[in-house]
Amino acid sequence: TDAKAIDAQYGMEKGMTSIAAALSGGNLIYESSGMTASLLGASFEGFVLDDEMHSNSYRALRGIEVNDATLGFETICEAVLGEGHFLGKSDTYAAMERDYFYPDIADRNEPRTWAETGATSAWERANLKAKNILAEHKPAYLTDEQERAIRAEFNILY
């Protein structure tokens, strides 16, 4: 993206790029996540948001399987002749687990719930998650012995 901030331009350009890459068959998207200003900047919040966006793009690519089992004809008949809805049906739960993307950052609550829980923006939620990741993630670095072996094998200078 050419966006300088994590804003509407950022989301629009990143979303179009992500789905275009996914639809064209790309299975590795790099030099994109978290990047701003045409790769001149980077954002921890952007990395978090882009991770969720790419996950959603790949979920969309998978499509929705349509067959006798997933159509749920029997469940439809039960709903029409019974309570008039699909809530609580095992087919509904299975479809939600299988076909629905559950975001970690995007807020899908009703406005009242969103307001009552702090009315945070996506950037604020991404900021909090990025801070948690940075505080809690402990990468497994190479031991000195492993690094020496790799440098010796591939003639990498110090």
Tab-separated table of C-alpha atoms in Angstrom:
chain	number	residue	atom	x	y	z
A	1	THR	CA	0.000	0.000	0.000
A	2	ASP	CA	0.972	3.595	-0.459
A	3	ALA	CA	-0.878	4.496	2.753
A	4	LYS	CA	1.263	6.182	5.385
A	5	ALA	CA	-1.070	5.259	8.250
A	6	ILE	CA	-3.218	2.293	9.225
A	7	ASP	CA	-6.405	3.856	7.875
A	8	ALA	CA	-9.136	3.318	5.285
A	9	GLN	CA	-6.667	3.616	2.386
A	10	TYR	CA	-4.471	0.997	4.045
A	11	GLY	CA	-7.386	-1.403	4.476
A	12	MET	CA	-8.754	-0.886	0.980
A	13	GLU	CA	-5.434	-1.315	-0.807
A	14	LYS	CA	-4.310	-4.226	1.358
A	15	GLY	CA	-7.665	-5.985	0.974
A	16	MET	CA	-7.624	-5.700	-2.812
A	17	THR	CA	-4.017	-6.869	-2.978
A	18	SER	CA	-4.603	-9.810	-0.648
A	19	ILE	CA	-7.632	-11.183	-2.458
A	20	ALA	CA	-6.035	-10.580	-5.892
A	21	ALA	CA	-2.925	-12.512	-4.837
A	22	ALA	CA	-5.030	-15.321	-3.390
A	23	LEU	CA	-7.307	-15.522	-6.457
A	24	SER	CA	-4.286	-15.666	-8.770
A	25	GLY	CA	-3.037	-18.762	-6.969
A	26	GLY	CA	-0.471	-17.197	-4.675
A	27	ASN	CA	0.102	-19.158	-1.510
A	28	LEU	CA	2.827	-16.970	-0.027
A	29	ILE	CA	2.345	-13.260	0.390
A	30	TYR	CA	5.430	-11.451	1.630
A	31	GLU	CA	6.726	-7.896	1.488
A	32	SER	CA	3.157	-6.922	2.133
A	33	SER	CA	2.173	-7.676	5.689
A	34	GLY	CA	2.671	-4.724	7.973
A	35	MET	CA	4.257	-2.618	5.251
A	36	THR	CA	3.221	0.986	4.662
A	37	ALA	CA	4.262	3.788	2.295
A	38	SER	CA	5.304	1.425	-0.516
A	39	LEU	CA	7.616	-0.592	1.759
A	40	LEU	CA	9.207	2.506	3.311
A	41	GLY	CA	7.513	1.872	6.650
A	42	ALA	CA	6.281	-0.972	8.791
A	43	SER	CA	3.707	-1.329	11.535
A	44	PHE	CA	3.280	-3.971	14.216
A	45	GLU	CA	-0.464	-3.259	14.145
A	46	GLY	CA	-0.374	-3.680	10.379
A	47	PHE	CA	1.215	-7.116	10.735
A	48	VAL	CA	-1.588	-8.185	13.075
A	49	LEU	CA	-4.355	-6.782	10.853
A	50	ASP	CA	-2.809	-8.201	7.688
A	51	ASP	CA	-2.490	-11.649	9.251
A	52	GLU	CA	-6.228	-11.665	9.882
A	53	MET	CA	-6.962	-10.267	6.418
A	54	HIS	CA	-4.852	-12.920	4.657
A	55	SER	CA	-6.481	-15.648	6.759
A	56	ASN	CA	-9.882	-14.364	5.672
A	57	SER	CA	-8.780	-14.237	2.015
A	58	TYR	CA	-7.616	-17.830	2.113
A	59	ARG	CA	-10.830	-18.878	3.853
A	60	ALA	CA	-12.807	-17.245	1.036
A	61	LEU	CA	-10.687	-19.085	-1.535
A	62	ARG	CA	-11.635	-22.429	-0.043
A	63	GLY	CA	-15.219	-21.762	-1.067
A	64	ILE	CA	-18.323	-23.399	0.321
A	65	GLU	CA	-18.839	-27.070	-0.331
A	66	VAL	CA	-22.297	-27.785	-1.714
A	67	ASN	CA	-23.592	-31.344	-1.589
A	68	ASP	CA	-26.530	-33.232	-0.097
A	69	ALA	CA	-25.000	-33.185	3.377
A	70	THR	CA	-24.113	-29.478	3.384
A	71	LEU	CA	-27.428	-28.380	1.866
A	72	GLY	CA	-29.193	-29.789	4.922
A	73	PHE	CA	-32.517	-30.515	3.258
A	74	GLU	CA	-33.786	-32.461	6.278
A	75	THR	CA	-32.827	-29.617	8.607
A	76	ILE	CA	-34.649	-27.141	6.362
A	77	CYS	CA	-37.775	-29.304	6.458
A	78	GLU	CA	-37.541	-29.573	10.250
A	79	ALA	CA	-37.196	-25.802	10.575
A	80	VAL	CA	-40.103	-25.057	8.235
A	81	LEU	CA	-42.393	-27.552	9.920
A	82	GLY	CA	-41.095	-26.888	13.432
A	83	GLU	CA	-39.638	-23.852	15.194
A	84	GLY	CA	-39.185	-21.809	12.030
A	85	HIS	CA	-35.421	-21.322	12.407
A	86	PHE	CA	-32.150	-23.231	12.274
A	87	LEU	CA	-30.688	-22.056	15.576
A	88	GLY	CA	-29.600	-24.916	17.773
A	89	LYS	CA	-29.508	-27.468	14.970
A	90	SER	CA	-26.383	-29.613	14.742
A	91	ASP	CA	-26.156	-28.920	10.987
A	92	THR	CA	-26.102	-25.188	11.707
A	93	TYR	CA	-23.306	-25.542	14.245
A	94	ALA	CA	-21.315	-27.762	11.884
A	95	ALA	CA	-21.708	-25.256	9.042
A	96	MET	CA	-20.652	-22.368	11.283
A	97	GLU	CA	-17.538	-24.240	12.392
A	98	ARG	CA	-16.705	-25.289	8.837
A	99	ASP	CA	-17.650	-22.260	6.746
A	100	TYR	CA	-17.521	-19.144	8.911
A	101	PHE	CA	-14.367	-17.101	9.494
A	102	TYR	CA	-13.995	-16.108	13.136
A	103	PRO	CA	-11.778	-13.018	13.343
A	104	ASP	CA	-9.615	-12.195	16.312
A	105	ILE	CA	-9.365	-8.442	15.697
A	106	ALA	CA	-12.429	-7.515	13.635
A	107	ASP	CA	-15.401	-6.750	15.882
A	108	ARG	CA	-18.626	-8.433	14.833
A	109	ASN	CA	-20.626	-7.506	17.907
A	110	GLU	CA	-23.736	-5.341	17.763
A	111	PRO	CA	-23.048	-1.605	18.303
A	112	ARG	CA	-24.346	-1.627	21.881
A	113	THR	CA	-21.989	-4.442	22.919
A	114	TRP	CA	-19.094	-2.744	21.125
A	115	ALA	CA	-19.818	0.526	22.974
A	116	GLU	CA	-20.200	-1.212	26.336
A	117	THR	CA	-16.861	-2.981	25.921
A	118	GLY	CA	-14.877	0.186	25.238
A	119	ALA	CA	-15.702	1.095	21.624
A	120	THR	CA	-12.162	0.248	20.531
A	121	SER	CA	-11.020	0.603	16.944
A	122	ALA	CA	-9.433	-2.188	14.940
A	123	TRP	CA	-6.105	-0.363	15.278
A	124	GLU	CA	-6.451	-0.271	19.075
A	125	ARG	CA	-7.233	-3.989	19.211
A	126	ALA	CA	-4.325	-4.749	16.870
A	127	ASN	CA	-2.044	-2.555	18.994
A	128	LEU	CA	-2.966	-4.500	22.117
A	129	LYS	CA	-2.436	-7.850	20.387
A	130	ALA	CA	0.932	-6.713	18.984
A	131	LYS	CA	2.049	-5.606	22.449
A	132	ASN	CA	0.973	-8.965	23.898
A	133	ILE	CA	2.843	-10.873	21.196
A	134	LEU	CA	5.997	-8.817	21.737
A	135	ALA	CA	5.783	-9.298	25.507
A	136	GLU	CA	5.038	-13.022	25.466
A	137	HIS	CA	6.673	-14.513	22.369
A	138	LYS	CA	10.076	-15.995	23.058
A	139	PRO	CA	11.697	-17.013	19.772
A	140	ALA	CA	13.923	-20.079	19.710
A	141	TYR	CA	17.221	-18.748	18.431
A	142	LEU	CA	20.043	-20.904	17.161
A	143	THR	CA	22.550	-22.031	19.717
A	144	ASP	CA	26.129	-20.833	19.227
A	145	GLU	CA	27.054	-24.348	18.112
A	146	GLN	CA	24.261	-24.429	15.500
A	147	GLU	CA	25.261	-21.021	14.171
A	148	ARG	CA	28.936	-22.073	13.854
A	149	ALA	CA	27.928	-25.253	12.007
A	150	ILE	CA	25.756	-23.337	9.538
A	151	ARG	CA	28.431	-20.689	8.964
A	152	ALA	CA	31.052	-23.388	8.386
A	153	GLU	CA	28.831	-25.406	6.029
A	154	PHE	CA	27.927	-22.422	3.856
A	155	ASN	CA	31.089	-20.336	4.307
A	156	ILE	CA	29.242	-17.438	5.915
A	157	LEU	CA	31.584	-14.815	7.315
A	158	TYR	CA	31.027	-13.039	10.636
